[in-house]
XYZ file of C-alpha atoms in Angstrom:
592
model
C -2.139 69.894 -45.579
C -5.344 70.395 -47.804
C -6.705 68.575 -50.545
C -5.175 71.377 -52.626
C -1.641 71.327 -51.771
C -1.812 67.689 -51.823
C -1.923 67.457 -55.295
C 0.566 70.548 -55.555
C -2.172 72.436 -57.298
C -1.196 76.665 -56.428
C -3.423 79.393 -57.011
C -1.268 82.604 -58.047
C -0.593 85.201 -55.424
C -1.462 87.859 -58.556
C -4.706 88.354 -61.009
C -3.472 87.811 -64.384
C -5.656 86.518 -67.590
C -4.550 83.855 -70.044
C -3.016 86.106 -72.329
C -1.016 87.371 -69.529
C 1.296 84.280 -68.945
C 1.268 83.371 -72.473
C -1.328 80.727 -72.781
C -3.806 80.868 -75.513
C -7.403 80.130 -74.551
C -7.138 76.800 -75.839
C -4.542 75.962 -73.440
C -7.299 77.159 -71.150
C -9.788 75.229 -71.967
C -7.786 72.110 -71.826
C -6.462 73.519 -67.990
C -10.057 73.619 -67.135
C -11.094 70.269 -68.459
C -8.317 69.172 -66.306
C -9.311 70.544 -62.866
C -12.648 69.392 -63.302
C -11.276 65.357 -63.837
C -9.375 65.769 -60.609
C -12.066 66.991 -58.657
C -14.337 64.747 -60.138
C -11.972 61.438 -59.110
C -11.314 62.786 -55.476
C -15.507 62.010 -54.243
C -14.913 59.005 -56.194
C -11.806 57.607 -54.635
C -13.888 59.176 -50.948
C -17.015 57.161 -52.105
C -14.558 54.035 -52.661
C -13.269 54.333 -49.740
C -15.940 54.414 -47.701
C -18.476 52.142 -49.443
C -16.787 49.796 -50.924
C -13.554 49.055 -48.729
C -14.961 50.437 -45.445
C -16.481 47.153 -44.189
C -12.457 45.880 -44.487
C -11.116 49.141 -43.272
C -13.330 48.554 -39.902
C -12.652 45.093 -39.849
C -8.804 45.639 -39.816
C -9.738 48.691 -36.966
C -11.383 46.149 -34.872
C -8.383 43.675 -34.897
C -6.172 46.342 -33.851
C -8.423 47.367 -30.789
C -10.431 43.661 -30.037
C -8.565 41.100 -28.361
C -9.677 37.530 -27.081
C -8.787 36.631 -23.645
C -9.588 32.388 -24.170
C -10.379 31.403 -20.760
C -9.238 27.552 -20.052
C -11.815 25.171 -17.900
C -11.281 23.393 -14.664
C -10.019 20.482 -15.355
C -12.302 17.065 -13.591
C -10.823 16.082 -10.617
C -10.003 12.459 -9.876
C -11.082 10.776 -6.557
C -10.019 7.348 -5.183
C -12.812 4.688 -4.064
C -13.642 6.883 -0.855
C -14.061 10.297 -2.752
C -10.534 11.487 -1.269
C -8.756 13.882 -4.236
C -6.050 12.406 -6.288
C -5.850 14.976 -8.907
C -7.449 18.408 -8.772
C -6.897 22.265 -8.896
C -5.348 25.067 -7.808
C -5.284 28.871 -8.256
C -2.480 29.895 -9.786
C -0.653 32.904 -12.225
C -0.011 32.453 -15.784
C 2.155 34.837 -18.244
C 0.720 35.366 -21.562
C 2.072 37.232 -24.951
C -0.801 39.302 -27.085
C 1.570 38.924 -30.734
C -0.453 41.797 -32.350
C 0.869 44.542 -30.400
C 4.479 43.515 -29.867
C 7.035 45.799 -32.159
C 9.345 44.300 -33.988
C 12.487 46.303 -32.756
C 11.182 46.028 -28.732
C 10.620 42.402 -29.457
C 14.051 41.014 -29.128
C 14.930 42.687 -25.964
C 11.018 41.610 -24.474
C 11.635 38.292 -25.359
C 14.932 38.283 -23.738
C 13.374 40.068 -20.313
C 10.441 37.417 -20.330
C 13.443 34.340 -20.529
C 15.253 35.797 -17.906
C 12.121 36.386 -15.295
C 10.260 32.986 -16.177
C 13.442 30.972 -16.421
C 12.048 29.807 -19.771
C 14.215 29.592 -22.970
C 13.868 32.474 -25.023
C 13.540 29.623 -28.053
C 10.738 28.335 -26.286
C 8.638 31.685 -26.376
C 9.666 32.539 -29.388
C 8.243 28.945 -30.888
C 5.147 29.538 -29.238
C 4.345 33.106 -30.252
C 5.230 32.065 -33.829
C 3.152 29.130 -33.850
C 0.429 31.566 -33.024
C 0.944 33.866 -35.815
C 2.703 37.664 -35.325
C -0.668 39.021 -36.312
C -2.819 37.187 -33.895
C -5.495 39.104 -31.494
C -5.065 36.050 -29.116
C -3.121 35.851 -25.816
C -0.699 33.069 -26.709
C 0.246 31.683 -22.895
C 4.410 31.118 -22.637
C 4.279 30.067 -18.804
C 2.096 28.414 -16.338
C 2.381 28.212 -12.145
C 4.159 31.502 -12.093
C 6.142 32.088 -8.211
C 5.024 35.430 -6.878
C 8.808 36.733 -7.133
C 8.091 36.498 -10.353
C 4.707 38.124 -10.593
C 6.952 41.296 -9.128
C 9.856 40.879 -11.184
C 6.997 41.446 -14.494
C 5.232 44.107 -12.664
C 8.522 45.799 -12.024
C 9.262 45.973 -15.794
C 6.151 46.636 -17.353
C 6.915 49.319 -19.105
C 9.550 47.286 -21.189
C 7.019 44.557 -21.391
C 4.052 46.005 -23.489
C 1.244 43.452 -24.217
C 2.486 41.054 -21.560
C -0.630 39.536 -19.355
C -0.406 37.676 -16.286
C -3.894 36.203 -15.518
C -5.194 33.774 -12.966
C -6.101 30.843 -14.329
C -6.626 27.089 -12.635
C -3.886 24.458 -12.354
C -3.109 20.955 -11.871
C -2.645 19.767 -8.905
C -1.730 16.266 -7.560
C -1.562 16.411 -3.807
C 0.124 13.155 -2.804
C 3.302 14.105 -5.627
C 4.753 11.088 -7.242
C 2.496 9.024 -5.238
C 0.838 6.904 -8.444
C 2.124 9.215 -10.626
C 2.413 6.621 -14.032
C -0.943 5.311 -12.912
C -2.546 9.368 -13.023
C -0.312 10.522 -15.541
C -0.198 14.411 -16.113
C -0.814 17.184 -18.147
C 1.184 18.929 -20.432
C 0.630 21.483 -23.393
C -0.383 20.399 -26.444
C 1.507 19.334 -28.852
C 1.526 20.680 -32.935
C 1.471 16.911 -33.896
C -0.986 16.272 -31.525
C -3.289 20.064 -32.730
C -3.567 18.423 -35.732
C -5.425 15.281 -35.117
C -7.563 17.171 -32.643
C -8.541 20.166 -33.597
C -11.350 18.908 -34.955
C -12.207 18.226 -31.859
C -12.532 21.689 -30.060
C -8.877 22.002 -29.181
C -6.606 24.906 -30.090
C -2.667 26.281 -29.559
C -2.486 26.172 -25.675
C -4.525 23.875 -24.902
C -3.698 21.528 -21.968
C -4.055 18.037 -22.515
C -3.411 14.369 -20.206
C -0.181 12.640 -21.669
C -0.274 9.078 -19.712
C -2.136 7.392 -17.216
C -5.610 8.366 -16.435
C -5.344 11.973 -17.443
C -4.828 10.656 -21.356
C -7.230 7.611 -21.097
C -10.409 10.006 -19.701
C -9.490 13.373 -21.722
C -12.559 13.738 -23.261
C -14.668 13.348 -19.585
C -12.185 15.526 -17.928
C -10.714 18.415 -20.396
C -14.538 20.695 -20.094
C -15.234 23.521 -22.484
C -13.331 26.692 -22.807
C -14.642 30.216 -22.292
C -12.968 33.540 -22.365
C -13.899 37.796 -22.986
C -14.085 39.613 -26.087
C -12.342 43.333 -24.908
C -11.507 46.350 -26.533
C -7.988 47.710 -25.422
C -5.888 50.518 -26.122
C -2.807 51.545 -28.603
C -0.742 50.342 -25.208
C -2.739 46.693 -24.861
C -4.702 47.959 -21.571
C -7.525 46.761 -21.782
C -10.370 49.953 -21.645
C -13.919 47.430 -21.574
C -15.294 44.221 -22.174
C -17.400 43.583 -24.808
C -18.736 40.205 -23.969
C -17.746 37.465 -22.341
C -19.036 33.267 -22.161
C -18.283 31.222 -19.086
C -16.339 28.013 -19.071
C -17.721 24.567 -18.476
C -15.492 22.371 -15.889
C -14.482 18.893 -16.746
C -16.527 15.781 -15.258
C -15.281 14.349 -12.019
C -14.428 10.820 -12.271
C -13.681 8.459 -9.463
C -10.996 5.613 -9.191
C -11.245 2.367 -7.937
C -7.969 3.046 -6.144
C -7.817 2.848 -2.255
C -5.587 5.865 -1.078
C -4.450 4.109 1.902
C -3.512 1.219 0.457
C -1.912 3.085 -2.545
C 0.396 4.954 0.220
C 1.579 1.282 1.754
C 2.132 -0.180 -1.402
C 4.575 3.081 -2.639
C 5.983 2.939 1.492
C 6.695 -0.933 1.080
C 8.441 -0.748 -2.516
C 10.773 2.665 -1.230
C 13.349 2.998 -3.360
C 13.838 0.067 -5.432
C 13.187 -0.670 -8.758
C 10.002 -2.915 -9.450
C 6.045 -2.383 -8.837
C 3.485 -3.311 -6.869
C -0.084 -4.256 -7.667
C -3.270 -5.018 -5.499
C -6.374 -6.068 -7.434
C -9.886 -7.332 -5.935
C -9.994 -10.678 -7.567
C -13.499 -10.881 -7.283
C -13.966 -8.177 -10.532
C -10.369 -7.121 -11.474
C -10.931 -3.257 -9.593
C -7.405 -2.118 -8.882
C -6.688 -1.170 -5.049
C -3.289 0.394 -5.767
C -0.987 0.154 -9.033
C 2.970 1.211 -7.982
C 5.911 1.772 -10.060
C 9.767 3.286 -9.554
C 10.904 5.248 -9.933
C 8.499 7.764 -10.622
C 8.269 11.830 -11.228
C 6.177 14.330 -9.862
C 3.228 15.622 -12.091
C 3.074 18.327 -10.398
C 6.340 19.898 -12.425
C 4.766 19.434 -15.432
C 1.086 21.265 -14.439
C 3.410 24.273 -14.434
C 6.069 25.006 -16.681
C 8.732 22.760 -15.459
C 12.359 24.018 -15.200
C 16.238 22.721 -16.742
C 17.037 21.536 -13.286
C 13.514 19.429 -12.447
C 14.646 18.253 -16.386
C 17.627 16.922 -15.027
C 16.659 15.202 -11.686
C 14.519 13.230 -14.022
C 17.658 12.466 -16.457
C 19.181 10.520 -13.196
C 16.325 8.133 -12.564
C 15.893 5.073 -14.559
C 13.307 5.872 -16.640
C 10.731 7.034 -14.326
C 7.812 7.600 -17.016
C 8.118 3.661 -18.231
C 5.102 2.098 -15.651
C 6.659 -0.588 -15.150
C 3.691 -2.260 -13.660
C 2.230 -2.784 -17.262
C 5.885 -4.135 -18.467
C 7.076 -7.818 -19.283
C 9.740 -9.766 -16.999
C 10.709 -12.861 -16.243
C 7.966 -14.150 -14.032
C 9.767 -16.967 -12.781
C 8.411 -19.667 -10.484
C 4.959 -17.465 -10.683
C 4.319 -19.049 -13.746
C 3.809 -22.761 -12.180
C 0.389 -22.025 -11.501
C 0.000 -22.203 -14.886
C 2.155 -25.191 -15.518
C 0.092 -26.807 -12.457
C -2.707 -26.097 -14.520
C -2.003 -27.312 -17.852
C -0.538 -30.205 -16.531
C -3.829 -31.321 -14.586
C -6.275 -30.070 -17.190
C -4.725 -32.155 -19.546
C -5.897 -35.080 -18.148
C -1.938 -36.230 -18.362
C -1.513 -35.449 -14.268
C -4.095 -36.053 -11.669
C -3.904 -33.544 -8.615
C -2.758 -36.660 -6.715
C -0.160 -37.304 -8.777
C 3.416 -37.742 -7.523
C 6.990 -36.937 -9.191
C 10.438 -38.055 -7.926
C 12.083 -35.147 -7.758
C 15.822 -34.750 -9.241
C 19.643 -32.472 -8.585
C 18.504 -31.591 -12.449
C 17.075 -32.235 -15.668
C 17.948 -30.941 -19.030
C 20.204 -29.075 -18.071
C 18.046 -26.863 -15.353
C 18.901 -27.584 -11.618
C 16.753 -27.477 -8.910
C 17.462 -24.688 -6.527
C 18.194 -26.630 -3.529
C 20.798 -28.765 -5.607
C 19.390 -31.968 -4.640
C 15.674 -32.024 -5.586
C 12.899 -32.898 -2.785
C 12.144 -36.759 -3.490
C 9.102 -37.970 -4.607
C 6.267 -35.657 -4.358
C 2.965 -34.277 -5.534
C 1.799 -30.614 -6.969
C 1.116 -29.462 -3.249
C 4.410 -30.096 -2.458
C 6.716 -28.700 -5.022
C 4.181 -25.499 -5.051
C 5.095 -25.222 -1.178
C 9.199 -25.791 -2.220
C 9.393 -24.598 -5.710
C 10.806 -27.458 -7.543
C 12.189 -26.936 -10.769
C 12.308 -30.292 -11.737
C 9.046 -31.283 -10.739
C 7.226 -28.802 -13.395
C 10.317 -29.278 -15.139
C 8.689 -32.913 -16.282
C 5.401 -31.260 -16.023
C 6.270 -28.905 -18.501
C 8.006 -31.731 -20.658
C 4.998 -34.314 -20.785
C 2.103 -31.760 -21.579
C 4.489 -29.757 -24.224
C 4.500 -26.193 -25.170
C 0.858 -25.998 -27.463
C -1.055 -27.248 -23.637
C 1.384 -25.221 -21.701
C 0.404 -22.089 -24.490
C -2.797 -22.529 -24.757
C -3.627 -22.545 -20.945
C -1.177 -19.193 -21.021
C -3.238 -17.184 -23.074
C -6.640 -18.860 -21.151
C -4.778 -16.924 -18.161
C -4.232 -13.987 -19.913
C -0.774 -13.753 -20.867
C 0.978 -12.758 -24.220
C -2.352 -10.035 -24.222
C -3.068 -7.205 -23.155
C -5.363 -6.886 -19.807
C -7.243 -4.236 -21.306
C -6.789 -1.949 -18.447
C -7.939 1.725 -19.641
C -4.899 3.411 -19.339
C -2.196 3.509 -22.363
C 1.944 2.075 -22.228
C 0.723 -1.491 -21.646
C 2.882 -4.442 -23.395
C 1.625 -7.636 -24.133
C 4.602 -9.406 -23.073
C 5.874 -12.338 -24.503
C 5.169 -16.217 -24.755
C 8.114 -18.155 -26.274
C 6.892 -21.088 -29.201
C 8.776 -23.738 -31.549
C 7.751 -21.672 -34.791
C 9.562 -18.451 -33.028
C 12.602 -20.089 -31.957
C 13.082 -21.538 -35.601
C 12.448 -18.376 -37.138
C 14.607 -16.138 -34.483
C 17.357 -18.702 -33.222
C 16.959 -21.046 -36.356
C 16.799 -24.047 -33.674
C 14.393 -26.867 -32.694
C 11.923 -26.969 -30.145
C 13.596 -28.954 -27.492
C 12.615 -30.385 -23.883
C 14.934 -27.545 -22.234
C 12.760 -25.207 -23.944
C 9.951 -26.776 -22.001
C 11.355 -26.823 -18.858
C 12.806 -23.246 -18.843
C 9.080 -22.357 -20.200
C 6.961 -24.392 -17.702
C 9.197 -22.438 -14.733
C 9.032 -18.663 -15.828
C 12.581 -18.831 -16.813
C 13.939 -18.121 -20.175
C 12.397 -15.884 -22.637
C 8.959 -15.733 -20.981
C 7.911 -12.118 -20.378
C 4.825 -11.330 -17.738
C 4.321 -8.124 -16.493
C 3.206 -7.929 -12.697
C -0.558 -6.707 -13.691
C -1.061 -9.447 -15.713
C 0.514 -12.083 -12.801
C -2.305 -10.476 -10.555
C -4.891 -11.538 -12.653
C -3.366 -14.870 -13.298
C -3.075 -15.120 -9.191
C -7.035 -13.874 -9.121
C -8.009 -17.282 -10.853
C -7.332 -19.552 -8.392
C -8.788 -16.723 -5.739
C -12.241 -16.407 -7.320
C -13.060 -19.801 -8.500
C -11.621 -19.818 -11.646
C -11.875 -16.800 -13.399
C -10.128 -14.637 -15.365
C -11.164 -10.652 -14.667
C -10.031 -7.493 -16.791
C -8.404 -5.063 -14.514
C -9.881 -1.614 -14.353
C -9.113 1.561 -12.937
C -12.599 3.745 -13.080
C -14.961 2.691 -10.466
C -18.325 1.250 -12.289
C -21.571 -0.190 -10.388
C -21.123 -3.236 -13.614
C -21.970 -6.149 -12.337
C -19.668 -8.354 -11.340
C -19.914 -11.124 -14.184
C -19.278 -8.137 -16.562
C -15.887 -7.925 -16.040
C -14.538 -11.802 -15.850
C -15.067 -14.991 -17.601
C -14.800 -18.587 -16.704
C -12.287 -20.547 -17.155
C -13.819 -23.712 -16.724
C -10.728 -25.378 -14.701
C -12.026 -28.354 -12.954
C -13.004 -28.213 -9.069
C -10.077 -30.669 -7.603
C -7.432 -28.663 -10.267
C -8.690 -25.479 -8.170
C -8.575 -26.827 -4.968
C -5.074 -28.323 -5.399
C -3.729 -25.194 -6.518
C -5.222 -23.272 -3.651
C -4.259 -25.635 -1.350
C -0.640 -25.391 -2.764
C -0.472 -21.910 -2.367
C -1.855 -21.992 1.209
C 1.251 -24.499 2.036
C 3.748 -21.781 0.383
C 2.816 -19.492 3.010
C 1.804 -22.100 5.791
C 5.637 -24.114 5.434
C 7.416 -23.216 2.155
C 8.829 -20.254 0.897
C 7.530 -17.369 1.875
C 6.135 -17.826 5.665
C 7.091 -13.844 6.291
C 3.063 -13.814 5.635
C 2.083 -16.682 7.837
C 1.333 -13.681 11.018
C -1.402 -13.495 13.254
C -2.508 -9.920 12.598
C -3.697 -11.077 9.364
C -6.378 -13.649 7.606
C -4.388 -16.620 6.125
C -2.787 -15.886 2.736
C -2.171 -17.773 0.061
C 0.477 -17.250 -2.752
C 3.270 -17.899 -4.949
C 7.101 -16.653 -4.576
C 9.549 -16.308 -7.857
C 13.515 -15.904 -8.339
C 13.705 -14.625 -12.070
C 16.748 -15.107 -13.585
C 18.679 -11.776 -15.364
C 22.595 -12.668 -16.083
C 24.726 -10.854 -16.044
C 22.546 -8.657 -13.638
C 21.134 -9.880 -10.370
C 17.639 -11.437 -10.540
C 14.352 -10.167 -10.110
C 11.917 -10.804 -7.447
C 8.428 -11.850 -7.141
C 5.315 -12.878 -4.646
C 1.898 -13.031 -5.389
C -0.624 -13.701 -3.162
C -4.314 -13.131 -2.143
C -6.274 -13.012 1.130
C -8.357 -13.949 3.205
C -8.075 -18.107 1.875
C -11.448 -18.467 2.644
C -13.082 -15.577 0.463
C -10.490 -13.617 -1.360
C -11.019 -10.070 -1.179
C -7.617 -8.559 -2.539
C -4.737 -10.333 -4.599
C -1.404 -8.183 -4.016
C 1.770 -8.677 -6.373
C 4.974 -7.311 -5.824
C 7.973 -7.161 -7.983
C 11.401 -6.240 -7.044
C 13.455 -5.688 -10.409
C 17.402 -6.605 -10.081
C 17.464 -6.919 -6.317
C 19.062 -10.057 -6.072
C 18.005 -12.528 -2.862
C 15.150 -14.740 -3.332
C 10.972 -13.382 -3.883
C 10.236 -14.871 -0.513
C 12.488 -12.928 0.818
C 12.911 -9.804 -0.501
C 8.800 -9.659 -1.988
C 6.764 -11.129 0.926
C 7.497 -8.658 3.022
C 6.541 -6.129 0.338
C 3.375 -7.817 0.250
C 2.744 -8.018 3.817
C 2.472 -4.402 4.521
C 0.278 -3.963 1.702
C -2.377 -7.348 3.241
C -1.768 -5.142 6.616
C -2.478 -1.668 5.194
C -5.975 -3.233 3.876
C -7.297 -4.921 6.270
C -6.493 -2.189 8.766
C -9.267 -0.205 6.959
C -11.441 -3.334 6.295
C -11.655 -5.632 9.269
C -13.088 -8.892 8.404
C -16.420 -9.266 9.579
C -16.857 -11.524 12.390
């Protein structure tokens, strides 16, 4: 059509004047005047056009032929103490939507294609594309860790699948499976809650981030800087060249104080139950293995993980709760502490003795009849109840507090990693305000023996079990392997010589002739340590042994924590603990 007929302007097919079809030549004139404003607004409206709207006009061409291909960075990867990989990456295929050239009346039955081949709810997609914008020349990624069936199954409908990319990109990828998986944590997709207080900081929609454990506490050393390709593509999406391109940066590699083969005895020695296990270098609080189950593989989430992984995870007692970093009962644990108090004091000196009774206030001792009369060594080696049962009593519960938090309870450790409680350190002032009771010497007693409403979680009993290792002093617990020195990560305690030494000699007895002699074999150095029955009605107790090793010069404390097994810590814990001492010193012989 020309400019003509577009303004259904017709020339005459015969000659005829003015006066012909009636008009006077006025009517001419004006006809004329006319034609000549048309024509004159037509290189106008050309000239607007092009000058003044034609740096939009190209702007909106570009978007409809320039897309951005964001290219995500290898993510750090996470040694243990040897340089042995923990977390790293792997090749693998993604799926990704480009909004801007999907139609709106193909879009429906796309979306539902896409659902059906990724085994991703259609919802899901559809939340992510919008979140995006319809409009946006960005590949908006809807599924990670693709299967190669399914790499065919898109190839095989590509022609109902317009602007659909699958790209290689690098995943997650934890080797060992759950093995530590609450300690390393995983990554995920982030979140819009958690785009908004970031995005300040370099991230955008898509971005993969660390949700727990060591991938959340070292995000910013480990996420690295993304890249991607500026291309042109055609009406279809194909892409027809690249206009420019900037590389990615990888993440920085970070290594773990964690020993892998002691890591694999500790998760081999705690199997199925429920409970953790901890083994810390008492010397400067650098964690040898960190265990808690049940547990979930990371891997699941590094890719897009299914309904039915979603459910296996619905069966297990809450398996992302790191229950190595939560509060319990810490039962008869707790008397080094009450051994403690009651020497610092100045109330109790290390050779003082006790008769022993059936009971007092109420708490029973667990043999029923008590041991006789006997000194700290003693009822450390058999437990007593009512031995730091009078303890407990005489010193009262500001000495028995005070020495509590000196040990590091009712805190935090301050290990890196996020999910850690304080736990909890009943007082008189609580109890009046919760219970609207008295202080009374029950409380005491039920305090000075881990019973009650005392809560300890098993990290923090290793470093309470590291003070009488070391010497007296109290370390912080970390996870990322440092060349600090030593004194940089623990503090003094100031506990007198003889209270050290009667402790220590205590928990050498335990293990000698008390409670726990399933760690008194000759394939290890002597240990020293500390078993616990915590109490749980109307479900069956917990478990506990601490210990450390060799006597002589500590080199690793190991805790291990049974929850609602029933059976006594000795018992059920020491052997825990044993494979854990043997695992160790396999790979670090004593030197002779």
């Amino acid at each position: 059509m020309t400019l003509l007929q577009s303004h259904n302007i017709r020339r005459s097919p015969h000659r005829s004047s003015a006066r012909a079809i009636g008009q006077s030549p006025r009517n001419v004139v004006l006809i004329a005047l006319v034609s000549l404003l048309l024509f004159g607004l037509i290189p106008a409206r050309l000239a607007f056009l092009q000058v003044v709207q034609g740096k939009l006009n190209r702007e909106l061409a570009d978007e409809n032929r320039i897309q951005l291909i964001p290219k995500r960075p290898e993510r750090g990867k996470v040694f243990d103490r040897k340089g042995r990989v923990l977390a790293g990456s792997q090749s693998s295929y993604s799926v990704f939507v480009w909004p801007l050239v999907q139609k709106k009346a193909q879009w429906p039955q796309t979306l539902e294609t896409l659902s059906e081949i990724l085994d991703v709810p259609a919802q899901q997609i559809q939340e992510k594309v919008k979140k995006a914008g319809v409009n946006s020349p960005s590949l908006v990624r809807v599924a990670r860790g693709i299967s190669y069936s399914q790499i065919v199954a898109l190839e095989e409908h590509r022609s109902e699948l317009a602007g659909i990319e699958v790209d290689n990109e690098a995943t997650r990828y934890y080797p060992n499976g759950e093995m530590a998986a609450q300690t390393l944590g995983y990554i995920g997709e982030i979140t819009g809650e958690e785009l908004d207080k970031k995005k300040d900081r370099g991230y955008r929609l898509g971005d993969v981030i660390g949700k727990m454990g060591i991938e959340a506490a070292y995000e910013d050393e480990l996420r690295g800087t993304w890249g991607g390709q500026q291309v042109e593509v055609d009406g279809a999406g194909q892409i027809v060249r690249i206009l420019g391109q900037k590389p990615t940066l990888p993440g920085k590699d970070i290594t773990l104080t964690l020993d892998l083969d002691v890591q694999k005895a500790a998760e081999a020695a705690l199997g199925d139950r429920q409970g953790s296990i901890v083994a810390m270098d008492p010397r400067d609080g650098s964690i040898l293995a960190m265990v808690s189950h049940p547990a979930f593989d990371p891997n699941w989430f590094a890719k897009s993980i299914t309904e039915a992984q979603w459910q296996t995870l619905q069966k297990r007692s809450f398996p992302f709760v790191d229950r190595s970093l939560q509060g319990f009962p810490p039962a008869s644990t707790f008397k080094i502490i009450t051994a403690t108090a009651g020497m610092e004091s100045g109330k109790f000196s290390p050779d003082a003795v006790l008769m022993t009774y059936p009971s007092i206030h109420g708490v029973g001792d667990w043999n029923g009849a008590g041991f006789g009369a006997i000194g700290f060594v003693t009822a450390l080696q058999w437990s007593s109840n009512t031995f730091f049962g009078q303890v407990g009593v005489k010193v009262g519960p500001k000495t028995l507090l005070d020495w509590s938090h000196r040990y590091g309870l009712g805190q935090k450790t301050g290990i890196e990693i996020p999910g850690e409680a304080e736990g909890f350190l009943p007082n008189p002032d609580w109890k009046k305000k919760v219970w609207q009771e008295n202080w009374y010497p029950a409380d005491s007693v039920m305090m000075s023996i881990g019973q009650g409403a005392v809560q300890v979680s098993p990290l923090q009993t290793a470093v309470v079990f590291a003070v009488p290792a070391n010497g007296g002093y109290r370390v912080k617990p970390h996870l990322l392997k440092s060349d600090l020195p030593v004194n940089h990560w623990r503090q003094s305690l100031n506990i007198k010589p003889q209270t050290l030494r009667t402790l220590r000699t205590g928990m050498r007895a335990v293990v000698q002739a008390g409670t726990s002699t399933a760690l008194n074999v000759p394939n290890l150095p002597p240990v020293a340590g500390k078993s616990g029955t915590g109490e749980d009605p109307p479900r069956p107790s917990h478990t506990w042994f601490g210990g450390f090793a060799p006597f002589d010069k500590p080199e690793i404390v190991v805790v291990a924590f049974a929850e609602n097994s029933g059976g006594g810590g000795g018992r059920t814990c020491g052997p825990m603990a044993l494979k854990v001492f043997e695992a160790y010193f396999k790979n670090n012989p004593l030197k002779k």
